């Protein structure tokens, strides 16, 4: 199996997996979405809320506010189930306070964290709007969790793959220049001088087959252009909400899969 990184930034990574099978690639996708620990606000104690927003809606907004959750920031924190405390403590949680008086909009930057390393990823997420003399005061507790429990613990906003596109031409037929203009993404270019159709960006192909449907058919129903996919090659994209780098999500997903495989091997040996 080979992996080639095509594009990478703080919130997104696009890479190609070659010589792999669908179940394995899909296991990476599901693990990255559901089995990577991430911080999110779980408990909210609202002391005062004079705004027009219901307490439950405000708590929901706080829960969906992405928090910094990279390995360095959450080092030392444990999952709530692994902690000996009754409810929460500094070993398994991070506390936030919010005290604001109107008029004005309360943003995510107004949350004050007990740990300076852990804070909202973005400062300008609007939480609630306060009118004159309206006030809000609350305490929130963030805990580690998994995406399989709730969407707020899901580190990825996009985690998807597609099979690597493959476009071929029938050399026994006349070049059908018109089929190039049918591509909605403009990845085909008719070159009448060279008497060929050029593929400009194969990886951007959606495999919609618009070009194939627009192609003139011969007496046997064959078309000049054929759109398919490489059997064991995939284009994979991971985009996060900023709580952790996408490369870190990928590596942690691979670690989780490796541990599960080791456990399965040990279990099978014990069964024998």
PDB file of C-alpha atoms in Angstrom:
ATOM      1  CA  UNK A   1       0.000   0.000   0.000  1.00  0.00           C
ATOM      2  CA  UNK A   2       1.236   3.477  -0.878  1.00  0.00           C
ATOM      3  CA  UNK A   3       0.065   6.880   0.398  1.00  0.00           C
ATOM      4  CA  UNK A   4       0.714  10.115  -1.485  1.00  0.00           C
ATOM      5  CA  UNK A   5      -0.236  13.448   0.083  1.00  0.00           C
ATOM      6  CA  UNK A   6      -1.606  15.797  -2.596  1.00  0.00           C
ATOM      7  CA  UNK A   7      -2.582  18.820  -0.501  1.00  0.00           C
ATOM      8  CA  UNK A   8      -2.365  19.744   3.174  1.00  0.00           C
ATOM      9  CA  UNK A   9      -3.059  22.761   5.379  1.00  0.00           C
ATOM     10  CA  UNK A  10      -4.120  23.452   8.950  1.00  0.00           C
ATOM     11  CA  UNK A  11      -7.672  22.135   8.523  1.00  0.00           C
ATOM     12  CA  UNK A  12      -7.589  19.861   5.470  1.00  0.00           C
ATOM     13  CA  UNK A  13      -5.572  17.026   3.975  1.00  0.00           C
ATOM     14  CA  UNK A  14      -6.069  15.271   0.626  1.00  0.00           C
ATOM     15  CA  UNK A  15      -4.123  12.126  -0.115  1.00  0.00           C
ATOM     16  CA  UNK A  16      -4.142   9.136  -2.436  1.00  0.00           C
ATOM     17  CA  UNK A  17      -4.177   5.563  -1.177  1.00  0.00           C
ATOM     18  CA  UNK A  18      -2.926   3.018  -3.698  1.00  0.00           C
ATOM     19  CA  UNK A  19      -3.172  -0.759  -3.643  1.00  0.00           C
ATOM     20  CA  UNK A  20      -5.800  -0.965  -0.882  1.00  0.00           C
ATOM     21  CA  UNK A  21      -9.284  -2.445  -0.550  1.00  0.00           C
ATOM     22  CA  UNK A  22     -12.606  -0.734   0.144  1.00  0.00           C
ATOM     23  CA  UNK A  23     -13.182  -2.275   3.623  1.00  0.00           C
ATOM     24  CA  UNK A  24      -9.798  -1.033   4.838  1.00  0.00           C
ATOM     25  CA  UNK A  25     -10.251   2.504   3.466  1.00  0.00           C
ATOM     26  CA  UNK A  26     -13.761   2.684   4.879  1.00  0.00           C
ATOM     27  CA  UNK A  27     -12.478   1.512   8.270  1.00  0.00           C
ATOM     28  CA  UNK A  28     -10.105   4.498   8.319  1.00  0.00           C
ATOM     29  CA  UNK A  29     -12.998   6.820   7.464  1.00  0.00           C
ATOM     30  CA  UNK A  30     -15.292   5.488  10.193  1.00  0.00           C
ATOM     31  CA  UNK A  31     -12.529   5.446  12.802  1.00  0.00           C
ATOM     32  CA  UNK A  32     -11.487   9.033  12.034  1.00  0.00           C
ATOM     33  CA  UNK A  33     -15.087  10.177  12.463  1.00  0.00           C
ATOM     34  CA  UNK A  34     -16.174   8.091  15.448  1.00  0.00           C
ATOM     35  CA  UNK A  35     -13.227   6.858  17.518  1.00  0.00           C
ATOM     36  CA  UNK A  36     -10.853   9.799  18.005  1.00  0.00           C
ATOM     37  CA  UNK A  37     -11.131  11.481  21.455  1.00  0.00           C
ATOM     38  CA  UNK A  38     -11.969  15.158  21.332  1.00  0.00           C
ATOM     39  CA  UNK A  39     -12.915  17.842  23.856  1.00  0.00           C
ATOM     40  CA  UNK A  40     -16.402  19.335  23.860  1.00  0.00           C
ATOM     41  CA  UNK A  41     -18.573  21.095  26.409  1.00  0.00           C
ATOM     42  CA  UNK A  42     -20.781  18.512  28.104  1.00  0.00           C
ATOM     43  CA  UNK A  43     -22.233  20.162  31.221  1.00  0.00           C
ATOM     44  CA  UNK A  44     -23.537  23.731  31.460  1.00  0.00           C
ATOM     45  CA  UNK A  45     -24.625  25.370  34.701  1.00  0.00           C
ATOM     46  CA  UNK A  46     -26.524  28.552  33.847  1.00  0.00           C
ATOM     47  CA  UNK A  47     -26.640  30.947  36.787  1.00  0.00           C
ATOM     48  CA  UNK A  48     -28.351  33.795  34.954  1.00  0.00           C
ATOM     49  CA  UNK A  49     -29.773  34.157  31.460  1.00  0.00           C
ATOM     50  CA  UNK A  50     -31.767  37.278  30.662  1.00  0.00           C
ATOM     51  CA  UNK A  51     -31.539  36.798  26.889  1.00  0.00           C
ATOM     52  CA  UNK A  52     -34.371  35.690  24.615  1.00  0.00           C
ATOM     53  CA  UNK A  53     -32.579  32.395  23.951  1.00  0.00           C
ATOM     54  CA  UNK A  54     -33.713  29.321  25.878  1.00  0.00           C
ATOM     55  CA  UNK A  55     -31.149  27.751  28.229  1.00  0.00           C
ATOM     56  CA  UNK A  56     -31.248  24.480  26.268  1.00  0.00           C
ATOM     57  CA  UNK A  57     -30.471  26.190  22.961  1.00  0.00           C
ATOM     58  CA  UNK A  58     -27.577  28.112  24.485  1.00  0.00           C
ATOM     59  CA  UNK A  59     -26.175  24.902  26.005  1.00  0.00           C
ATOM     60  CA  UNK A  60     -26.481  23.212  22.612  1.00  0.00           C
ATOM     61  CA  UNK A  61     -24.526  26.035  20.952  1.00  0.00           C
ATOM     62  CA  UNK A  62     -21.815  25.793  23.575  1.00  0.00           C
ATOM     63  CA  UNK A  63     -21.549  22.054  23.043  1.00  0.00           C
ATOM     64  CA  UNK A  64     -21.027  22.486  19.304  1.00  0.00           C
ATOM     65  CA  UNK A  65     -18.343  25.159  19.739  1.00  0.00           C
ATOM     66  CA  UNK A  66     -15.072  23.464  18.652  1.00  0.00           C
ATOM     67  CA  UNK A  67     -12.346  23.451  21.296  1.00  0.00           C
ATOM     68  CA  UNK A  68      -8.602  22.980  20.849  1.00  0.00           C
ATOM     69  CA  UNK A  69      -8.051  19.223  21.233  1.00  0.00           C
ATOM     70  CA  UNK A  70      -4.667  18.410  19.738  1.00  0.00           C
ATOM     71  CA  UNK A  71      -2.402  15.896  21.497  1.00  0.00           C
ATOM     72  CA  UNK A  72      -0.224  18.536  23.115  1.00  0.00           C
ATOM     73  CA  UNK A  73      -3.165  20.481  24.562  1.00  0.00           C
ATOM     74  CA  UNK A  74      -5.087  17.524  26.002  1.00  0.00           C
ATOM     75  CA  UNK A  75      -2.011  15.734  27.343  1.00  0.00           C
ATOM     76  CA  UNK A  76      -2.779  14.488  30.844  1.00  0.00           C
ATOM     77  CA  UNK A  77      -6.561  14.482  30.410  1.00  0.00           C
ATOM     78  CA  UNK A  78      -8.349  11.149  30.702  1.00  0.00           C
ATOM     79  CA  UNK A  79     -11.761   9.993  29.576  1.00  0.00           C
ATOM     80  CA  UNK A  80     -14.541  10.473  32.168  1.00  0.00           C
ATOM     81  CA  UNK A  81     -15.020   6.690  32.455  1.00  0.00           C
ATOM     82  CA  UNK A  82     -11.349   6.270  33.341  1.00  0.00           C
ATOM     83  CA  UNK A  83     -11.324   8.897  36.115  1.00  0.00           C
ATOM     84  CA  UNK A  84     -11.924   8.113  39.799  1.00  0.00           C
ATOM     85  CA  UNK A  85     -13.827  11.341  40.532  1.00  0.00           C
ATOM     86  CA  UNK A  86     -17.579  11.376  41.162  1.00  0.00           C
ATOM     87  CA  UNK A  87     -18.512  13.934  38.507  1.00  0.00           C
ATOM     88  CA  UNK A  88     -15.612  15.919  37.061  1.00  0.00           C
ATOM     89  CA  UNK A  89     -12.179  17.138  38.096  1.00  0.00           C
ATOM     90  CA  UNK A  90      -9.075  18.765  36.516  1.00  0.00           C
ATOM     91  CA  UNK A  91      -7.819  15.322  35.469  1.00  0.00           C
ATOM     92  CA  UNK A  92     -10.795  14.618  33.199  1.00  0.00           C
ATOM     93  CA  UNK A  93     -12.272  18.034  32.366  1.00  0.00           C
ATOM     94  CA  UNK A  94     -11.667  21.697  31.637  1.00  0.00           C
ATOM     95  CA  UNK A  95     -13.902  24.420  33.070  1.00  0.00           C
ATOM     96  CA  UNK A  96     -15.117  27.566  31.308  1.00  0.00           C
ATOM     97  CA  UNK A  97     -16.854  30.614  32.715  1.00  0.00           C
ATOM     98  CA  UNK A  98     -18.898  33.223  30.895  1.00  0.00           C
ATOM     99  CA  UNK A  99     -20.057  36.492  32.397  1.00  0.00           C
ATOM    100  CA  UNK A 100     -21.309  39.155  30.009  1.00  0.00           C
ATOM    101  CA  UNK A 101     -23.685  42.109  30.141  1.00  0.00           C
ATOM    102  CA  UNK A 102     -25.498  43.674  27.197  1.00  0.00           C
ATOM    103  CA  UNK A 103     -25.985  45.277  24.856  1.00  0.00           C
ATOM    104  CA  UNK A 104     -23.926  43.303  22.368  1.00  0.00           C
ATOM    105  CA  UNK A 105     -23.204  39.884  20.940  1.00  0.00           C
ATOM    106  CA  UNK A 106     -21.572  37.236  23.112  1.00  0.00           C
ATOM    107  CA  UNK A 107     -18.858  35.453  21.139  1.00  0.00           C
ATOM    108  CA  UNK A 108     -16.862  32.289  21.757  1.00  0.00           C
ATOM    109  CA  UNK A 109     -13.865  34.435  22.738  1.00  0.00           C
ATOM    110  CA  UNK A 110     -15.813  35.507  25.835  1.00  0.00           C
ATOM    111  CA  UNK A 111     -15.484  31.998  27.284  1.00  0.00           C
ATOM    112  CA  UNK A 112     -12.729  32.032  29.919  1.00  0.00           C
ATOM    113  CA  UNK A 113     -10.912  28.711  30.231  1.00  0.00           C
ATOM    114  CA  UNK A 114      -9.296  27.239  33.335  1.00  0.00           C
ATOM    115  CA  UNK A 115      -6.517  25.950  31.043  1.00  0.00           C
ATOM    116  CA  UNK A 116      -4.928  28.572  28.761  1.00  0.00           C
ATOM    117  CA  UNK A 117      -3.977  25.890  26.220  1.00  0.00           C
ATOM    118  CA  UNK A 118      -7.584  24.813  25.749  1.00  0.00           C
ATOM    119  CA  UNK A 119      -9.934  27.407  24.313  1.00  0.00           C
ATOM    120  CA  UNK A 120     -12.434  27.793  21.447  1.00  0.00           C
ATOM    121  CA  UNK A 121     -10.774  27.289  18.072  1.00  0.00           C
ATOM    122  CA  UNK A 122     -12.418  30.415  16.644  1.00  0.00           C
ATOM    123  CA  UNK A 123     -12.997  33.654  18.555  1.00  0.00           C
ATOM    124  CA  UNK A 124     -15.885  34.971  16.484  1.00  0.00           C
ATOM    125  CA  UNK A 125     -18.528  32.252  16.866  1.00  0.00           C
ATOM    126  CA  UNK A 126     -21.730  34.096  17.952  1.00  0.00           C
ATOM    127  CA  UNK A 127     -23.395  32.451  20.938  1.00  0.00           C
ATOM    128  CA  UNK A 128     -26.188  34.816  21.962  1.00  0.00           C
ATOM    129  CA  UNK A 129     -27.255  38.448  21.527  1.00  0.00           C
ATOM    130  CA  UNK A 130     -27.933  40.548  24.604  1.00  0.00           C
ATOM    131  CA  UNK A 131     -30.057  43.693  24.737  1.00  0.00           C
ATOM    132  CA  UNK A 132     -29.662  46.624  27.097  1.00  0.00           C
ATOM    133  CA  UNK A 133     -29.296  45.499  30.745  1.00  0.00           C
ATOM    134  CA  UNK A 134     -29.543  41.813  29.804  1.00  0.00           C
ATOM    135  CA  UNK A 135     -26.921  39.624  31.434  1.00  0.00           C
ATOM    136  CA  UNK A 136     -25.656  36.087  31.132  1.00  0.00           C
ATOM    137  CA  UNK A 137     -23.594  34.135  33.648  1.00  0.00           C
ATOM    138  CA  UNK A 138     -22.705  30.465  33.415  1.00  0.00           C
ATOM    139  CA  UNK A 139     -20.120  27.762  33.985  1.00  0.00           C
ATOM    140  CA  UNK A 140     -19.404  25.060  31.414  1.00  0.00           C
ATOM    141  CA  UNK A 141     -17.417  21.850  31.701  1.00  0.00           C
ATOM    142  CA  UNK A 142     -15.676  20.274  28.717  1.00  0.00           C
ATOM    143  CA  UNK A 143     -14.894  16.551  28.663  1.00  0.00           C
ATOM    144  CA  UNK A 144     -13.312  14.099  26.266  1.00  0.00           C
ATOM    145  CA  UNK A 145     -15.640  11.983  24.168  1.00  0.00           C
ATOM    146  CA  UNK A 146     -16.075  10.185  20.862  1.00  0.00           C
ATOM    147  CA  UNK A 147     -18.049  11.006  17.730  1.00  0.00           C
ATOM    148  CA  UNK A 148     -19.999   7.758  18.058  1.00  0.00           C
ATOM    149  CA  UNK A 149     -21.564   9.217  21.223  1.00  0.00           C
ATOM    150  CA  UNK A 150     -22.456  12.685  19.860  1.00  0.00           C
ATOM    151  CA  UNK A 151     -21.640  14.842  16.832  1.00  0.00           C
ATOM    152  CA  UNK A 152     -19.994  17.484  19.033  1.00  0.00           C
ATOM    153  CA  UNK A 153     -17.131  15.051  19.679  1.00  0.00           C
ATOM    154  CA  UNK A 154     -16.602  14.393  15.968  1.00  0.00           C
ATOM    155  CA  UNK A 155     -13.297  16.023  14.903  1.00  0.00           C
ATOM    156  CA  UNK A 156     -14.049  15.877  11.186  1.00  0.00           C
ATOM    157  CA  UNK A 157     -16.463  18.019   9.199  1.00  0.00           C
ATOM    158  CA  UNK A 158     -15.583  16.150   5.994  1.00  0.00           C
ATOM    159  CA  UNK A 159     -14.203  12.622   5.954  1.00  0.00           C
ATOM    160  CA  UNK A 160     -14.766  10.913   2.632  1.00  0.00           C
ATOM    161  CA  UNK A 161     -13.106   9.016  -0.172  1.00  0.00           C
ATOM    162  CA  UNK A 162     -13.766   8.144  -3.777  1.00  0.00           C
ATOM    163  CA  UNK A 163     -12.205   5.619  -6.095  1.00  0.00           C
ATOM    164  CA  UNK A 164      -9.498   7.031  -8.337  1.00  0.00           C
ATOM    165  CA  UNK A 165     -11.076   8.019 -11.687  1.00  0.00           C
ATOM    166  CA  UNK A 166      -9.978   6.393 -14.923  1.00  0.00           C
ATOM    167  CA  UNK A 167     -10.781   7.825 -18.366  1.00  0.00           C
ATOM    168  CA  UNK A 168      -9.999   5.881 -21.529  1.00  0.00           C
ATOM    169  CA  UNK A 169     -10.676   6.443 -25.234  1.00  0.00           C
ATOM    170  CA  UNK A 170     -11.538   3.971 -27.984  1.00  0.00           C
ATOM    171  CA  UNK A 171      -8.784   4.400 -30.568  1.00  0.00           C
ATOM    172  CA  UNK A 172     -10.801   2.445 -33.127  1.00  0.00           C
ATOM    173  CA  UNK A 173     -13.424   5.191 -33.273  1.00  0.00           C
ATOM    174  CA  UNK A 174     -13.284   8.737 -34.603  1.00  0.00           C
ATOM    175  CA  UNK A 175     -12.441  11.379 -32.021  1.00  0.00           C
ATOM    176  CA  UNK A 176     -15.656  12.787 -30.539  1.00  0.00           C
ATOM    177  CA  UNK A 177     -14.674  16.367 -29.712  1.00  0.00           C
ATOM    178  CA  UNK A 178     -18.166  17.350 -28.561  1.00  0.00           C
ATOM    179  CA  UNK A 179     -18.123  15.020 -25.553  1.00  0.00           C
ATOM    180  CA  UNK A 180     -15.419  17.193 -23.931  1.00  0.00           C
ATOM    181  CA  UNK A 181     -17.795  20.150 -23.600  1.00  0.00           C
ATOM    182  CA  UNK A 182     -20.285  17.970 -21.696  1.00  0.00           C
ATOM    183  CA  UNK A 183     -17.979  17.683 -18.677  1.00  0.00           C
ATOM    184  CA  UNK A 184     -19.495  19.871 -15.896  1.00  0.00           C
ATOM    185  CA  UNK A 185     -16.097  20.332 -14.233  1.00  0.00           C
ATOM    186  CA  UNK A 186     -14.203  21.219 -17.385  1.00  0.00           C
ATOM    187  CA  UNK A 187     -11.506  18.578 -16.997  1.00  0.00           C
ATOM    188  CA  UNK A 188     -11.648  17.601 -20.684  1.00  0.00           C
ATOM    189  CA  UNK A 189     -10.229  19.738 -23.485  1.00  0.00           C
ATOM    190  CA  UNK A 190     -10.706  19.048 -27.186  1.00  0.00           C
ATOM    191  CA  UNK A 191      -7.427  19.539 -29.057  1.00  0.00           C
ATOM    192  CA  UNK A 192      -8.357  19.470 -32.725  1.00  0.00           C
ATOM    193  CA  UNK A 193      -4.818  20.268 -33.836  1.00  0.00           C
ATOM    194  CA  UNK A 194      -3.433  17.127 -32.178  1.00  0.00           C
ATOM    195  CA  UNK A 195      -6.685  15.234 -32.839  1.00  0.00           C
ATOM    196  CA  UNK A 196      -7.033  14.141 -29.225  1.00  0.00           C
ATOM    197  CA  UNK A 197      -9.020  14.964 -26.092  1.00  0.00           C
ATOM    198  CA  UNK A 198      -6.796  15.991 -23.206  1.00  0.00           C
ATOM    199  CA  UNK A 199      -7.580  15.126 -19.587  1.00  0.00           C
ATOM    200  CA  UNK A 200      -6.597  18.229 -17.609  1.00  0.00           C
ATOM    201  CA  UNK A 201      -7.267  17.091 -14.037  1.00  0.00           C
ATOM    202  CA  UNK A 202      -8.191  13.438 -13.662  1.00  0.00           C
ATOM    203  CA  UNK A 203      -8.455  13.653  -9.862  1.00  0.00           C
ATOM    204  CA  UNK A 204     -11.190  16.288 -10.132  1.00  0.00           C
ATOM    205  CA  UNK A 205     -13.381  13.929 -12.151  1.00  0.00           C
ATOM    206  CA  UNK A 206     -16.689  13.196 -10.390  1.00  0.00           C
ATOM    207  CA  UNK A 207     -17.255  10.080 -12.513  1.00  0.00           C
ATOM    208  CA  UNK A 208     -20.700  11.414 -13.390  1.00  0.00           C
ATOM    209  CA  UNK A 209     -20.312  10.050 -16.946  1.00  0.00           C
ATOM    210  CA  UNK A 210     -21.899  13.126 -18.534  1.00  0.00           C
ATOM    211  CA  UNK A 211     -19.213  13.000 -21.216  1.00  0.00           C
ATOM    212  CA  UNK A 212     -19.885   9.323 -21.844  1.00  0.00           C
ATOM    213  CA  UNK A 213     -23.632   9.862 -22.189  1.00  0.00           C
ATOM    214  CA  UNK A 214     -23.026  12.766 -24.589  1.00  0.00           C
ATOM    215  CA  UNK A 215     -20.626  10.748 -26.727  1.00  0.00           C
ATOM    216  CA  UNK A 216     -21.844   9.488 -30.098  1.00  0.00           C
ATOM    217  CA  UNK A 217     -22.430   5.741 -30.132  1.00  0.00           C
ATOM    218  CA  UNK A 218     -21.474   3.414 -32.950  1.00  0.00           C
ATOM    219  CA  UNK A 219     -23.729   0.722 -34.397  1.00  0.00           C
ATOM    220  CA  UNK A 220     -22.938  -1.594 -31.492  1.00  0.00           C
ATOM    221  CA  UNK A 221     -23.682   1.023 -28.839  1.00  0.00           C
ATOM    222  CA  UNK A 222     -20.036   1.697 -27.946  1.00  0.00           C
ATOM    223  CA  UNK A 223     -18.900   5.223 -27.054  1.00  0.00           C
ATOM    224  CA  UNK A 224     -15.597   6.925 -27.825  1.00  0.00           C
ATOM    225  CA  UNK A 225     -14.954   7.863 -24.184  1.00  0.00           C
ATOM    226  CA  UNK A 226     -15.217   5.561 -21.181  1.00  0.00           C
ATOM    227  CA  UNK A 227     -15.285   6.666 -17.533  1.00  0.00           C
ATOM    228  CA  UNK A 228     -14.414   4.187 -14.784  1.00  0.00           C
ATOM    229  CA  UNK A 229     -12.142   3.857 -11.790  1.00  0.00           C
ATOM    230  CA  UNK A 230      -8.930   2.220 -10.694  1.00  0.00           C
ATOM    231  CA  UNK A 231      -9.869  -0.892  -8.747  1.00  0.00           C
ATOM    232  CA  UNK A 232      -7.707  -0.428  -5.621  1.00  0.00           C
ATOM    233  CA  UNK A 233      -6.791   3.279  -5.685  1.00  0.00           C
ATOM    234  CA  UNK A 234      -8.640   5.961  -3.716  1.00  0.00           C
ATOM    235  CA  UNK A 235      -8.659   9.730  -3.192  1.00  0.00           C
ATOM    236  CA  UNK A 236      -9.223  10.490   0.486  1.00  0.00           C
ATOM    237  CA  UNK A 237     -10.111  13.854   2.036  1.00  0.00           C
ATOM    238  CA  UNK A 238     -10.179  14.790   5.722  1.00  0.00           C
ATOM    239  CA  UNK A 239     -11.339  18.219   6.872  1.00  0.00           C
ATOM    240  CA  UNK A 240     -11.518  19.091  10.567  1.00  0.00           C
ATOM    241  CA  UNK A 241     -13.324  21.765  12.564  1.00  0.00           C
ATOM    242  CA  UNK A 242      -9.941  23.151  13.633  1.00  0.00           C
ATOM    243  CA  UNK A 243      -9.856  21.301  16.959  1.00  0.00           C
ATOM    244  CA  UNK A 244      -6.918  19.182  15.794  1.00  0.00           C
ATOM    245  CA  UNK A 245      -4.755  18.940  12.652  1.00  0.00           C
ATOM    246  CA  UNK A 246      -6.134  16.581   9.968  1.00  0.00           C
ATOM    247  CA  UNK A 247      -2.840  14.661   9.809  1.00  0.00           C
ATOM    248  CA  UNK A 248      -3.117  13.989  13.534  1.00  0.00           C
ATOM    249  CA  UNK A 249      -6.651  12.666  13.046  1.00  0.00           C
ATOM    250  CA  UNK A 250      -5.415  10.307  10.333  1.00  0.00           C
ATOM    251  CA  UNK A 251      -2.473   9.013  12.393  1.00  0.00           C
ATOM    252  CA  UNK A 252      -4.629   8.496  15.485  1.00  0.00           C
ATOM    253  CA  UNK A 253      -7.217   6.635  13.408  1.00  0.00           C
ATOM    254  CA  UNK A 254      -4.481   4.307  12.137  1.00  0.00           C
ATOM    255  CA  UNK A 255      -3.277   3.745  15.711  1.00  0.00           C
ATOM    256  CA  UNK A 256      -6.798   2.840  16.834  1.00  0.00           C
ATOM    257  CA  UNK A 257      -7.168   0.373  13.963  1.00  0.00           C
ATOM    258  CA  UNK A 258      -3.790  -1.162  14.767  1.00  0.00           C
ATOM    259  CA  UNK A 259      -4.750  -1.656  18.410  1.00  0.00           C
ATOM    260  CA  UNK A 260      -8.050  -3.254  17.431  1.00  0.00           C
ATOM    261  CA  UNK A 261      -6.243  -5.600  15.047  1.00  0.00           C
ATOM    262  CA  UNK A 262      -3.779  -6.589  17.791  1.00  0.00           C
ATOM    263  CA  UNK A 263      -6.655  -7.263  20.185  1.00  0.00           C
ATOM    264  CA  UNK A 264      -8.386  -9.418  17.585  1.00  0.00           C
ATOM    265  CA  UNK A 265      -5.191 -11.411  16.982  1.00  0.00           C
ATOM    266  CA  UNK A 266      -4.692 -11.951  20.713  1.00  0.00           C
ATOM    267  CA  UNK A 267      -8.320 -12.984  21.109  1.00  0.00           C
ATOM    268  CA  UNK A 268      -8.052 -15.481  18.252  1.00  0.00           C
ATOM    269  CA  UNK A 269      -4.913 -16.984  19.783  1.00  0.00           C
ATOM    270  CA  UNK A 270      -6.666 -17.341  23.120  1.00  0.00           C
ATOM    271  CA  UNK A 271      -9.609 -19.024  21.413  1.00  0.00           C
ATOM    272  CA  UNK A 272      -7.331 -21.700  20.023  1.00  0.00           C
TER     273      UNK A 272
END
